[in-house]
PDB file of C-alpha atoms and ligand atoms in Angstrom:
ATOM      1  CA  MET Y   1      -0.584  -9.175  16.764  1.00  0.00           C
ATOM      2  CA  GLU Y   2      -4.412  -8.510  17.215  1.00  0.00           C
ATOM      3  CA  ILE Y   3      -6.393  -6.772  14.527  1.00  0.00           C
ATOM      4  CA  ASP Y   4      -9.934  -6.170  14.834  1.00  0.00           C
ATOM      5  CA  VAL Y   5     -12.165  -4.633  11.916  1.00  0.00           C
ATOM      6  CA  VAL Y   6     -15.318  -2.967  12.302  1.00  0.00           C
ATOM      7  CA  THR Y   7     -17.556  -2.900   9.211  1.00  0.00           C
ATOM      8  CA  ILE Y   8     -21.150  -2.911   7.851  1.00  0.00           C
ATOM      9  CA  PHE Y   9     -19.707  -5.482   5.102  1.00  0.00           C
ATOM     10  CA  PRO Y  10     -18.013  -8.336   7.272  1.00  0.00           C
ATOM     11  CA  ARG Y  11     -18.485 -10.873   4.477  1.00  0.00           C
ATOM     12  CA  MET Y  12     -16.462  -8.665   2.094  1.00  0.00           C
ATOM     13  CA  VAL Y  13     -13.506  -8.486   4.504  1.00  0.00           C
ATOM     14  CA  GLU Y  14     -13.495 -12.012   5.778  1.00  0.00           C
ATOM     15  CA  ALA Y  15     -13.409 -13.347   2.079  1.00  0.00           C
ATOM     16  CA  SER Y  16     -10.574 -11.280   1.162  1.00  0.00           C
ATOM     17  CA  LEU Y  17      -8.574 -12.202   4.482  1.00  0.00           C
ATOM     18  CA  ALA Y  18      -9.424 -16.094   3.776  1.00  0.00           C
ATOM     19  CA  GLU Y  19      -6.780 -16.408   0.791  1.00  0.00           C
ATOM     20  CA  GLY Y  20      -3.046 -15.906   0.565  1.00  0.00           C
ATOM     21  CA  VAL Y  21      -0.318 -14.561   2.767  1.00  0.00           C
ATOM     22  CA  VAL Y  22      -2.487 -12.706   5.393  1.00  0.00           C
ATOM     23  CA  ALA Y  23      -4.829 -15.829   5.553  1.00  0.00           C
ATOM     24  CA  ARG Y  24      -1.645 -18.142   6.371  1.00  0.00           C
ATOM     25  CA  ALA Y  25      -0.552 -15.700   8.972  1.00  0.00           C
ATOM     26  CA  CYS Y  26      -4.022 -16.025  10.515  1.00  0.00           C
ATOM     27  CA  GLU Y  27      -3.772 -19.990  10.470  1.00  0.00           C
ATOM     28  CA  ASN Y  28       0.006 -20.068  11.738  1.00  0.00           C
ATOM     29  CA  GLY Y  29      -1.261 -17.735  14.740  1.00  0.00           C
ATOM     30  CA  VAL Y  30       0.937 -14.887  13.779  1.00  0.00           C
ATOM     31  CA  VAL Y  31      -2.125 -12.579  13.654  1.00  0.00           C
ATOM     32  CA  ASP Y  32      -5.545 -12.801  15.473  1.00  0.00           C
ATOM     33  CA  LEU Y  33      -7.749 -11.068  13.022  1.00  0.00           C
ATOM     34  CA  LYS Y  34     -11.346 -10.743  13.984  1.00  0.00           C
ATOM     35  CA  VAL Y  35     -14.050  -8.891  11.677  1.00  0.00           C
ATOM     36  CA  HIS Y  36     -16.992  -7.374  13.590  1.00  0.00           C
ATOM     37  CA  ASP Y  37     -20.536  -6.695  11.871  1.00  0.00           C
ATOM     38  CA  LEU Y  38     -21.423  -3.181  12.880  1.00  0.00           C
ATOM     39  CA  ARG Y  39     -25.042  -4.018  12.708  1.00  0.00           C
ATOM     40  CA  GLU Y  40     -24.602  -6.302  15.739  1.00  0.00           C
ATOM     41  CA  TYR Y  41     -24.089  -3.117  17.780  1.00  0.00           C
ATOM     42  CA  THR Y  42     -27.521  -1.378  16.772  1.00  0.00           C
ATOM     43  CA  ASP Y  43     -30.316  -1.657  19.109  1.00  0.00           C
ATOM     44  CA  ASP Y  44     -33.335  -1.008  16.753  1.00  0.00           C
ATOM     45  CA  ARG Y  45     -35.395  -3.498  14.698  1.00  0.00           C
ATOM     46  CA  HIS Y  46     -34.068  -2.439  11.331  1.00  0.00           C
ATOM     47  CA  ARG Y  47     -30.295  -2.404  12.601  1.00  0.00           C
ATOM     48  CA  THR Y  48     -29.937   1.277  11.509  1.00  0.00           C
ATOM     49  CA  VAL Y  49     -26.142   2.322  11.202  1.00  0.00           C
ATOM     50  CA  ASP Y  50     -26.867   5.471   9.323  1.00  0.00           C
ATOM     51  CA  ASP Y  51     -28.900   8.657   9.721  1.00  0.00           C
ATOM     52  CA  VAL Y  52     -29.265  12.306   7.620  1.00  0.00           C
ATOM     53  CA  PRO Y  53     -26.517  14.864   8.133  1.00  0.00           C
ATOM     54  CA  TYR Y  54     -27.444  17.720  10.503  1.00  0.00           C
ATOM     55  CA  GLY Y  55     -27.128  20.967   8.599  1.00  0.00           C
ATOM     56  CA  GLY Y  56     -28.750  19.032   5.243  1.00  0.00           C
ATOM     57  CA  GLY Y  57     -26.905  17.950   2.156  1.00  0.00           C
ATOM     58  CA  PRO Y  58     -26.680  14.689   0.272  1.00  0.00           C
ATOM     59  CA  GLY Y  59     -26.062  11.376   1.589  1.00  0.00           C
ATOM     60  CA  MET Y  60     -25.979   9.662   5.115  1.00  0.00           C
ATOM     61  CA  VAL Y  61     -23.948   9.605   8.168  1.00  0.00           C
ATOM     62  CA  MET Y  62     -22.705   6.808  10.167  1.00  0.00           C
ATOM     63  CA  LYS Y  63     -24.198   7.048  13.422  1.00  0.00           C
ATOM     64  CA  PRO Y  64     -22.069   7.219  16.400  1.00  0.00           C
ATOM     65  CA  GLU Y  65     -23.809   4.702  18.916  1.00  0.00           C
ATOM     66  CA  PRO Y  66     -23.007   1.437  17.102  1.00  0.00           C
ATOM     67  CA  LEU Y  67     -19.384   2.553  16.236  1.00  0.00           C
ATOM     68  CA  PHE Y  68     -18.690   3.241  20.025  1.00  0.00           C
ATOM     69  CA  ARG Y  69     -20.522   0.056  21.140  1.00  0.00           C
ATOM     70  CA  ALA Y  70     -18.351  -1.901  18.648  1.00  0.00           C
ATOM     71  CA  VAL Y  71     -15.162  -0.472  19.749  1.00  0.00           C
ATOM     72  CA  GLU Y  72     -16.036  -0.751  23.236  1.00  0.00           C
ATOM     73  CA  ALA Y  73     -16.847  -4.395  22.706  1.00  0.00           C
ATOM     74  CA  VAL Y  74     -13.560  -5.004  21.185  1.00  0.00           C
ATOM     75  CA  VAL Y  75     -11.950  -3.092  24.216  1.00  0.00           C
ATOM     76  CA  ALA Y  76     -13.906  -5.220  26.733  1.00  0.00           C
ATOM     77  CA  LYS Y  77     -12.908  -8.494  25.131  1.00  0.00           C
ATOM     78  CA  ARG Y  78      -9.297  -7.781  24.093  1.00  0.00           C
ATOM     79  CA  GLY Y  79      -8.209  -4.902  26.167  1.00  0.00           C
ATOM     80  CA  ALA Y  80      -7.268  -1.390  24.938  1.00  0.00           C
ATOM     81  CA  PRO Y  81      -6.017  -1.336  21.282  1.00  0.00           C
ATOM     82  CA  SER Y  82      -2.693   0.795  20.572  1.00  0.00           C
ATOM     83  CA  ALA Y  83      -4.457   2.316  17.624  1.00  0.00           C
ATOM     84  CA  VAL Y  84      -8.035   3.069  16.421  1.00  0.00           C
ATOM     85  CA  VAL Y  85      -7.640   3.502  12.629  1.00  0.00           C
ATOM     86  CA  LEU Y  86     -10.279   5.113  10.609  1.00  0.00           C
ATOM     87  CA  MET Y  87      -9.924   4.709   6.934  1.00  0.00           C
ATOM     88  CA  THR Y  88     -11.225   8.124   5.220  1.00  0.00           C
ATOM     89  CA  PRO Y  89     -10.107  10.185   2.280  1.00  0.00           C
ATOM     90  CA  GLN Y  90      -9.335  13.158   4.629  1.00  0.00           C
ATOM     91  CA  GLY Y  91      -6.703  10.655   6.294  1.00  0.00           C
ATOM     92  CA  ARG Y  92      -2.917  11.126   6.224  1.00  0.00           C
ATOM     93  CA  PRO Y  93      -1.567   9.386   3.158  1.00  0.00           C
ATOM     94  CA  PHE Y  94      -0.853   5.580   4.106  1.00  0.00           C
ATOM     95  CA  SER Y  95       2.758   4.596   3.298  1.00  0.00           C
ATOM     96  CA  HIS Y  96       5.220   1.839   3.776  1.00  0.00           C
ATOM     97  CA  ALA Y  97       6.495   4.005   6.831  1.00  0.00           C
ATOM     98  CA  GLU Y  98       3.008   3.907   8.181  1.00  0.00           C
ATOM     99  CA  ALA Y  99       2.800   0.269   7.932  1.00  0.00           C
ATOM    100  CA  GLU Y 100       5.918  -0.211   9.734  1.00  0.00           C
ATOM    101  CA  ARG Y 101       4.783   1.938  12.268  1.00  0.00           C
ATOM    102  CA  LEU Y 102       1.460  -0.205  12.784  1.00  0.00           C
ATOM    103  CA  SER Y 103       3.478  -3.617  12.377  1.00  0.00           C
ATOM    104  CA  LYS Y 104       5.150  -2.694  15.698  1.00  0.00           C
ATOM    105  CA  LEU Y 105       1.843  -2.295  17.585  1.00  0.00           C
ATOM    106  CA  PRO Y 106       0.514  -5.427  19.502  1.00  0.00           C
ATOM    107  CA  ARG Y 107      -3.005  -4.950  18.724  1.00  0.00           C
ATOM    108  CA  PHE Y 108      -5.249  -1.954  16.632  1.00  0.00           C
ATOM    109  CA  VAL Y 109      -8.711  -1.814  15.383  1.00  0.00           C
ATOM    110  CA  VAL Y 110      -9.654  -0.506  11.907  1.00  0.00           C
ATOM    111  CA  ILE Y 111     -13.026   1.321  11.410  1.00  0.00           C
ATOM    112  CA  CYS Y 112     -14.355   0.986   7.642  1.00  0.00           C
ATOM    113  CA  GLY Y 113     -16.882   4.006   6.885  1.00  0.00           C
ATOM    114  CA  ARG Y 114     -19.524   3.916   4.318  1.00  0.00           C
ATOM    115  CA  TYR Y 115     -21.881   6.400   3.109  1.00  0.00           C
ATOM    116  CA  GLU Y 116     -20.509  10.040   3.266  1.00  0.00           C
ATOM    117  CA  GLY Y 117     -18.350   9.144   6.398  1.00  0.00           C
ATOM    118  CA  VAL Y 118     -18.716   9.024   9.965  1.00  0.00           C
ATOM    119  CA  ASP Y 119     -20.159  11.149  12.737  1.00  0.00           C
ATOM    120  CA  GLU Y 120     -17.337  13.525  13.696  1.00  0.00           C
ATOM    121  CA  ARG Y 121     -17.557  12.527  17.446  1.00  0.00           C
ATOM    122  CA  VAL Y 122     -16.339   9.090  16.536  1.00  0.00           C
ATOM    123  CA  THR Y 123     -13.432  10.641  15.081  1.00  0.00           C
ATOM    124  CA  ASP Y 124     -12.893  12.939  17.952  1.00  0.00           C
ATOM    125  CA  ALA Y 125     -13.357  10.492  20.754  1.00  0.00           C
ATOM    126  CA  ILE Y 126     -12.086   7.026  19.565  1.00  0.00           C
ATOM    127  CA  VAL Y 127     -10.175   7.403  16.468  1.00  0.00           C
ATOM    128  CA  THR Y 128      -6.323   7.835  17.000  1.00  0.00           C
ATOM    129  CA  ASP Y 129      -5.303   7.790  13.313  1.00  0.00           C
ATOM    130  CA  GLU Y 130      -7.241   8.815  10.124  1.00  0.00           C
ATOM    131  CA  LEU Y 131      -5.559   7.176   6.899  1.00  0.00           C
ATOM    132  CA  SER Y 132      -6.130   7.317   3.399  1.00  0.00           C
ATOM    133  CA  ILE Y 133      -5.001   4.843   0.548  1.00  0.00           C
ATOM    134  CA  GLY Y 134      -4.666   7.624  -2.121  1.00  0.00           C
ATOM    135  CA  ASP Y 135      -6.238  10.218  -4.194  1.00  0.00           C
ATOM    136  CA  TYR Y 136      -8.913   8.514  -5.714  1.00  0.00           C
ATOM    137  CA  VAL Y 137     -12.554   8.075  -4.704  1.00  0.00           C
ATOM    138  CA  LEU Y 138     -13.826   4.830  -3.235  1.00  0.00           C
ATOM    139  CA  THR Y 139     -17.239   3.717  -1.917  1.00  0.00           C
ATOM    140  CA  GLY Y 140     -16.047   2.987   1.480  1.00  0.00           C
ATOM    141  CA  GLY Y 141     -13.379   1.907   3.810  1.00  0.00           C
ATOM    142  CA  GLU Y 142     -13.360  -1.671   3.620  1.00  0.00           C
ATOM    143  CA  LEU Y 143     -10.991  -1.890   0.643  1.00  0.00           C
ATOM    144  CA  PRO Y 144      -8.459   0.673   2.232  1.00  0.00           C
ATOM    145  CA  ALA Y 145      -8.577  -1.418   5.451  1.00  0.00           C
ATOM    146  CA  LEU Y 146      -7.672  -4.612   3.475  1.00  0.00           C
ATOM    147  CA  VAL Y 147      -4.737  -2.788   1.938  1.00  0.00           C
ATOM    148  CA  VAL Y 148      -3.417  -1.558   5.221  1.00  0.00           C
ATOM    149  CA  ILE Y 149      -4.123  -4.853   6.681  1.00  0.00           C
ATOM    150  CA  ASP Y 150      -1.966  -6.636   3.736  1.00  0.00           C
ATOM    151  CA  ALA Y 151       0.951  -4.135   3.950  1.00  0.00           C
ATOM    152  CA  VAL Y 152       0.996  -4.407   7.884  1.00  0.00           C
ATOM    153  CA  VAL Y 153       0.815  -8.450   8.064  1.00  0.00           C
ATOM    154  CA  ARG Y 154       3.527  -9.196   5.710  1.00  0.00           C
ATOM    155  CA  LEU Y 155       6.069  -6.955   7.637  1.00  0.00           C
ATOM    156  CA  LEU Y 156       5.568  -9.336  10.878  1.00  0.00           C
ATOM    157  CA  PRO Y 157       8.444 -11.841  11.443  1.00  0.00           C
ATOM    158  CA  GLY Y 158       7.865 -15.269   9.746  1.00  0.00           C
ATOM    159  CA  VAL Y 159       4.937 -14.181   7.465  1.00  0.00           C
ATOM    160  CA  VAL Y 160       7.114 -13.586   4.214  1.00  0.00           C
ATOM    161  CA  GLY Y 161       8.959 -16.943   3.796  1.00  0.00           C
ATOM    162  CA  ASP Y 162      12.370 -15.160   2.313  1.00  0.00           C
ATOM    163  CA  ALA Y 163      13.092 -12.272   4.830  1.00  0.00           C
ATOM    164  CA  ARG Y 164      15.157 -10.944   1.927  1.00  0.00           C
ATOM    165  CA  SER Y 165      12.020 -10.276  -0.052  1.00  0.00           C
ATOM    166  CA  VAL Y 166      10.864  -7.726   2.638  1.00  0.00           C
ATOM    167  CA  ALA Y 167      14.142  -6.471   3.185  1.00  0.00           C
ATOM    168  CA  GLU Y 168      14.810  -5.545  -0.506  1.00  0.00           C
ATOM    169  CA  ASP Y 169      10.998  -4.198  -1.052  1.00  0.00           C
ATOM    170  CA  SER Y 170      11.361  -1.352  -3.288  1.00  0.00           C
ATOM    171  CA  PHE Y 171       9.608   1.211  -0.843  1.00  0.00           C
ATOM    172  CA  VAL Y 172      12.031   0.171   1.888  1.00  0.00           C
ATOM    173  CA  ARG Y 173      15.147   1.361  -0.361  1.00  0.00           C
ATOM    174  CA  GLY Y 174      13.223   4.123  -2.082  1.00  0.00           C
ATOM    175  CA  VAL Y 175      13.800   2.924  -5.569  1.00  0.00           C
ATOM    176  CA  LEU Y 176      11.701   0.802  -7.941  1.00  0.00           C
ATOM    177  CA  ASP Y 177      12.340  -2.894  -8.694  1.00  0.00           C
ATOM    178  CA  TYR Y 178      14.230  -4.386 -11.622  1.00  0.00           C
ATOM    179  CA  PRO Y 179      12.489  -6.396 -14.275  1.00  0.00           C
ATOM    180  CA  HIS Y 180      12.046 -10.179 -13.767  1.00  0.00           C
ATOM    181  CA  TYR Y 181      12.081 -13.044 -15.985  1.00  0.00           C
ATOM    182  CA  THR Y 182      12.059 -16.627 -15.746  1.00  0.00           C
ATOM    183  CA  ARG Y 183      11.719 -19.597 -18.136  1.00  0.00           C
ATOM    184  CA  PRO Y 184      11.495 -20.047 -21.192  1.00  0.00           C
ATOM    185  CA  ALA Y 185      14.762 -18.126 -22.413  1.00  0.00           C
ATOM    186  CA  VAL Y 186      12.922 -17.311 -25.687  1.00  0.00           C
ATOM    187  CA  PHE Y 187       9.035 -16.809 -25.355  1.00  0.00           C
ATOM    188  CA  ARG Y 188       7.201 -15.973 -28.756  1.00  0.00           C
ATOM    189  CA  GLY Y 189      10.457 -14.561 -30.207  1.00  0.00           C
ATOM    190  CA  MET Y 190      10.944 -12.603 -26.946  1.00  0.00           C
ATOM    191  CA  ALA Y 191      14.234 -13.325 -25.412  1.00  0.00           C
ATOM    192  CA  VAL Y 192      15.536 -12.789 -21.881  1.00  0.00           C
ATOM    193  CA  PRO Y 193      18.367 -10.105 -21.539  1.00  0.00           C
ATOM    194  CA  ASP Y 194      21.718 -11.885 -22.341  1.00  0.00           C
ATOM    195  CA  VAL Y 195      23.186 -10.998 -19.103  1.00  0.00           C
ATOM    196  CA  LEU Y 196      20.808 -12.895 -17.044  1.00  0.00           C
ATOM    197  CA  THR Y 197      21.717 -16.030 -18.617  1.00  0.00           C
ATOM    198  CA  SER Y 198      25.473 -15.336 -18.736  1.00  0.00           C
ATOM    199  CA  GLY Y 199      26.298 -16.588 -15.343  1.00  0.00           C
ATOM    200  CA  HIS Y 200      28.342 -13.334 -14.438  1.00  0.00           C
ATOM    201  CA  HIS Y 201      26.793 -12.526 -11.059  1.00  0.00           C
ATOM    202  CA  GLY Y 202      28.571  -9.410 -10.659  1.00  0.00           C
ATOM    203  CA  GLU Y 203      27.461  -8.210 -14.284  1.00  0.00           C
ATOM    204  CA  ILE Y 204      23.839  -9.147 -13.223  1.00  0.00           C
ATOM    205  CA  GLU Y 205      23.924  -7.209 -10.223  1.00  0.00           C
ATOM    206  CA  LYS Y 206      25.172  -4.265 -12.063  1.00  0.00           C
ATOM    207  CA  TRP Y 207      22.477  -4.559 -14.650  1.00  0.00           C
ATOM    208  CA  ARG Y 208      19.716  -4.959 -12.155  1.00  0.00           C
ATOM    209  CA  ARG Y 209      20.919  -1.887 -10.295  1.00  0.00           C
ATOM    210  CA  ARG Y 210      21.069   0.234 -13.455  1.00  0.00           C
ATOM    211  CA  GLN Y 211      17.674  -1.084 -14.396  1.00  0.00           C
ATOM    212  CA  GLN Y 212      16.206   0.166 -10.998  1.00  0.00           C
ATOM    213  CA  TRP Y 213      17.807   3.617 -11.536  1.00  0.00           C
ATOM    214  CA  ARG Y 214      16.249   3.591 -14.893  1.00  0.00           C
ATOM    215  CA  ARG Y 215      12.840   2.917 -13.931  1.00  0.00           C
ATOM    216  CA  THR Y 216      12.809   5.273 -11.144  1.00  0.00           C
ATOM    217  CA  ILE Y 217      14.067   8.058 -13.306  1.00  0.00           C
ATOM    218  CA  GLU Y 218      11.678   7.548 -15.911  1.00  0.00           C
ATOM    219  CA  ARG Y 219       8.451   6.392 -13.780  1.00  0.00           C
ATOM    220  CA  ARG Y 220       9.130   7.841 -10.203  1.00  0.00           C
ATOM    221  CA  PRO Y 221      11.794  10.608 -10.286  1.00  0.00           C
ATOM    222  CA  ASP Y 222      10.005  11.797  -7.032  1.00  0.00           C
ATOM    223  CA  LEU Y 223      11.528   8.895  -5.161  1.00  0.00           C
ATOM    224  CA  LEU Y 224      14.891  10.103  -6.182  1.00  0.00           C
ATOM    225  CA  GLU Y 225      14.611  13.368  -4.719  1.00  0.00           C
ATOM    226  CA  THR Y 226      14.209  12.194  -1.074  1.00  0.00           C
ATOM    227  CA  ALA Y 227      16.016   8.996  -1.413  1.00  0.00           C
ATOM    228  CA  ALA Y 228      19.304   8.981   0.641  1.00  0.00           C
ATOM    229  CA  LEU Y 229      21.926   8.024  -1.721  1.00  0.00           C
ATOM    230  CA  THR Y 230      25.775   7.694  -1.548  1.00  0.00           C
ATOM    231  CA  ASP Y 231      27.944   9.733  -3.664  1.00  0.00           C
ATOM    232  CA  ALA Y 232      28.675   6.280  -5.907  1.00  0.00           C
ATOM    233  CA  GLN Y 233      25.032   5.801  -6.239  1.00  0.00           C
ATOM    234  CA  ARG Y 234      24.482   9.480  -7.387  1.00  0.00           C
ATOM    235  CA  ARG Y 235      27.285   9.159  -9.756  1.00  0.00           C
ATOM    236  CA  GLU Y 236      25.458   5.945 -11.230  1.00  0.00           C
ATOM    237  CA  VAL Y 237      22.217   7.700 -11.348  1.00  0.00           C
ATOM    238  CA  ASP Y 238      23.696  10.368 -13.382  1.00  0.00           C
ATOM    239  CA  GLU Y 239      25.316   7.986 -15.921  1.00  0.00           C
ATOM    240  CA  VAL Y 240      22.110   6.167 -16.377  1.00  0.00           C
ATOM    241  CA  ARG Y 241      20.414   9.625 -16.912  1.00  0.00           C
ATOM    242  CA  GLN Y 242      22.709  10.401 -19.489  1.00  0.00           C
ATOM    243  CA  GLU Y 243      22.170   6.902 -21.131  1.00  0.00           C
ATOM    244  CA  ILE Y 244      18.452   7.561 -21.241  1.00  0.00           C
ATOM    245  CA  ALA Y 245      19.207  11.306 -22.905  1.00  0.00           C
ATOM    246  CA  ARG Y 246      21.457   9.632 -25.588  1.00  0.00           C
ATOM    247  CA  GLU Y 247      18.784   7.275 -26.247  1.00  0.00           C
ATOM    248  CA  GLY Y 248      16.273   9.842 -26.494  1.00  0.00           C
ATOM    249  CA  ARG Y 249      18.302  11.960 -28.893  1.00  0.00           C
ATOM    250  CA  ALA Y 250      19.141   8.657 -31.021  1.00  0.00           C
ATOM    251  CA  ASN Y 251      15.220   8.258 -31.623  1.00  0.00           C
ATOM    252  CA  LEU Y 252      14.899  11.525 -32.834  1.00  0.00           C
ATOM    253  CA  PRO Y 253      14.037  11.819 -36.729  1.00  0.00           C
ATOM    254  CA  SER Y 254      17.094  12.187 -38.863  1.00  0.00           C
ATOM    255  CA  GLY Y 255      18.112  15.860 -39.701  1.00  0.00           C
ATOM    256  CA  SER Y 256      16.588  17.033 -36.287  1.00  0.00           C
ATOM    257  CA  LYS Y 257      20.025  16.072 -34.448  1.00  0.00           C
ATOM    258  CA  GLU Y 258      21.880  19.024 -34.858  1.00  0.00           C
ATOM    259  CA  SER Y 259      21.558  22.004 -32.610  1.00  0.00           C
ATOM    260  CA  GLY Y 260      22.128  25.729 -33.541  1.00  0.00           C
ATOM    261  CA  ASP Y 261      20.494  25.662 -36.854  1.00  0.00           C
ATOM    262  CA  GLU Y 262      16.884  25.815 -35.695  1.00  0.00           C
ATOM    263  CA  GLY Y 263      16.677  29.668 -37.187  1.00  0.00           C
ATOM    264  CA  ASP Y 264      17.560  28.549 -40.912  1.00  0.00           C
TER     265      ASP Y 264
HETATM  266  C1  JD8 L 301     -13.854   5.528   3.668  1.00  0.00           C
HETATM  267  C2  JD8 L 301     -17.167   6.367   2.741  1.00  0.00           C
HETATM  268  C3  JD8 L 301     -17.403   7.048   0.393  1.00  0.00           C
HETATM  269  C4  JD8 L 301     -16.103   9.171   0.726  1.00  0.00           C
HETATM  270  C5  JD8 L 301     -18.536  10.485  -0.572  1.00  0.00           C
HETATM  271  C6  JD8 L 301     -18.659   8.394  -1.563  1.00  0.00           C
HETATM  272  C7  JD8 L 301      -9.717   5.702   2.036  1.00  0.00           C
HETATM  273  N1  JD8 L 301      -8.355   6.547  -0.414  1.00  0.00           N
HETATM  274  C8  JD8 L 301      -9.380   6.586  -0.332  1.00  0.00           C
HETATM  275  N2  JD8 L 301     -10.521   6.746  -1.340  1.00  0.00           N
HETATM  276  N3  JD8 L 301     -12.098   6.712  -0.757  1.00  0.00           N
HETATM  277  C9  JD8 L 301     -11.620   6.091   0.643  1.00  0.00           C
HETATM  278  C10 JD8 L 301     -12.841   6.263   1.499  1.00  0.00           C
HETATM  279  C11 JD8 L 301     -14.209   6.475   1.142  1.00  0.00           C
HETATM  280  C12 JD8 L 301     -14.978   6.330   1.797  1.00  0.00           C
HETATM  281  C13 JD8 L 301     -15.151   5.939   3.249  1.00  0.00           C
HETATM  282  C14 JD8 L 301     -12.763   5.514   2.704  1.00  0.00           C
HETATM  283  C15 JD8 L 301     -16.385   5.882   3.616  1.00  0.00           C
HETATM  284  N4  JD8 L 301     -16.517   6.791   1.696  1.00  0.00           N
HETATM  285  C16 JD8 L 301     -17.513   8.601   0.548  1.00  0.00           C
HETATM  286  C17 JD8 L 301     -16.409  10.649   0.712  1.00  0.00           C
HETATM  287  C18 JD8 L 301     -17.255  11.336  -0.547  1.00  0.00           C
HETATM  288  N5  JD8 L 301     -18.070   9.096  -0.704  1.00  0.00           N
HETATM  289  C19 JD8 L 301     -10.435   6.135   0.797  1.00  0.00           C
HETATM  290  N6  JD8 L 301      -8.923   5.305   2.929  1.00  0.00           N
END
């Protein structure tokens, strides 16, 4: 896969891509990632990439010429990309499904905006996908681009050593992960749940599955609304819901447990 990143902060992007799983994928030739300094595509002495907004208002807007030239240079060198992604708060929410879609493309470009954003003619003429990584305001598109690249590259065959890790990813199955423990069995008085050291693989599986339901019910009930669950899974989710409700009642102060006497 070929990925080209266009940014005014190439060192910021390169530094993040120089470590970890993505760096190894680059070394192994699974990904050919190039970072392009937008200022290299300016033609004035000051290497200007921004200008005041037409119509007035605060901040600056990224000029179209350097962005067009940068993407045209990528096309000249590598051929036409399958997608030109612009990171922007106005984009469609980036998700695991979007990562899977991009992971199937042979080549894409990511444009990182700064300032108030990019001239709309860039969006209209060269951008194919506007993406946002979430509902919070960042100072630019570099961190979002790194998030997208990280999520996409780890899906490429051979990048994550154990294929099970990718297949079992929580957002692949639409439920949260179970709790993880490693040695020592007791750390500062805190013990690992007995079931995990019992050697009963069936019981371990069941405990993990119920922990996944529990966490998803408690932290991300929205995921369960849309998850495609079998009847058996639905029943198990309901059991865990009831278990949580029982615990909730057990934790109420004594005397407040009875119902029907609230009027007295
Ligand atoms: C690109 C400029 C900053 C945005 C004025 C300060 C994505 N989830 C996300 N949050 N923020 C961004 C993002 C922010 C960006 C740019 C992405 C380019 N800014 C601007 C508009 C308001 N500021 C993002 N993906």
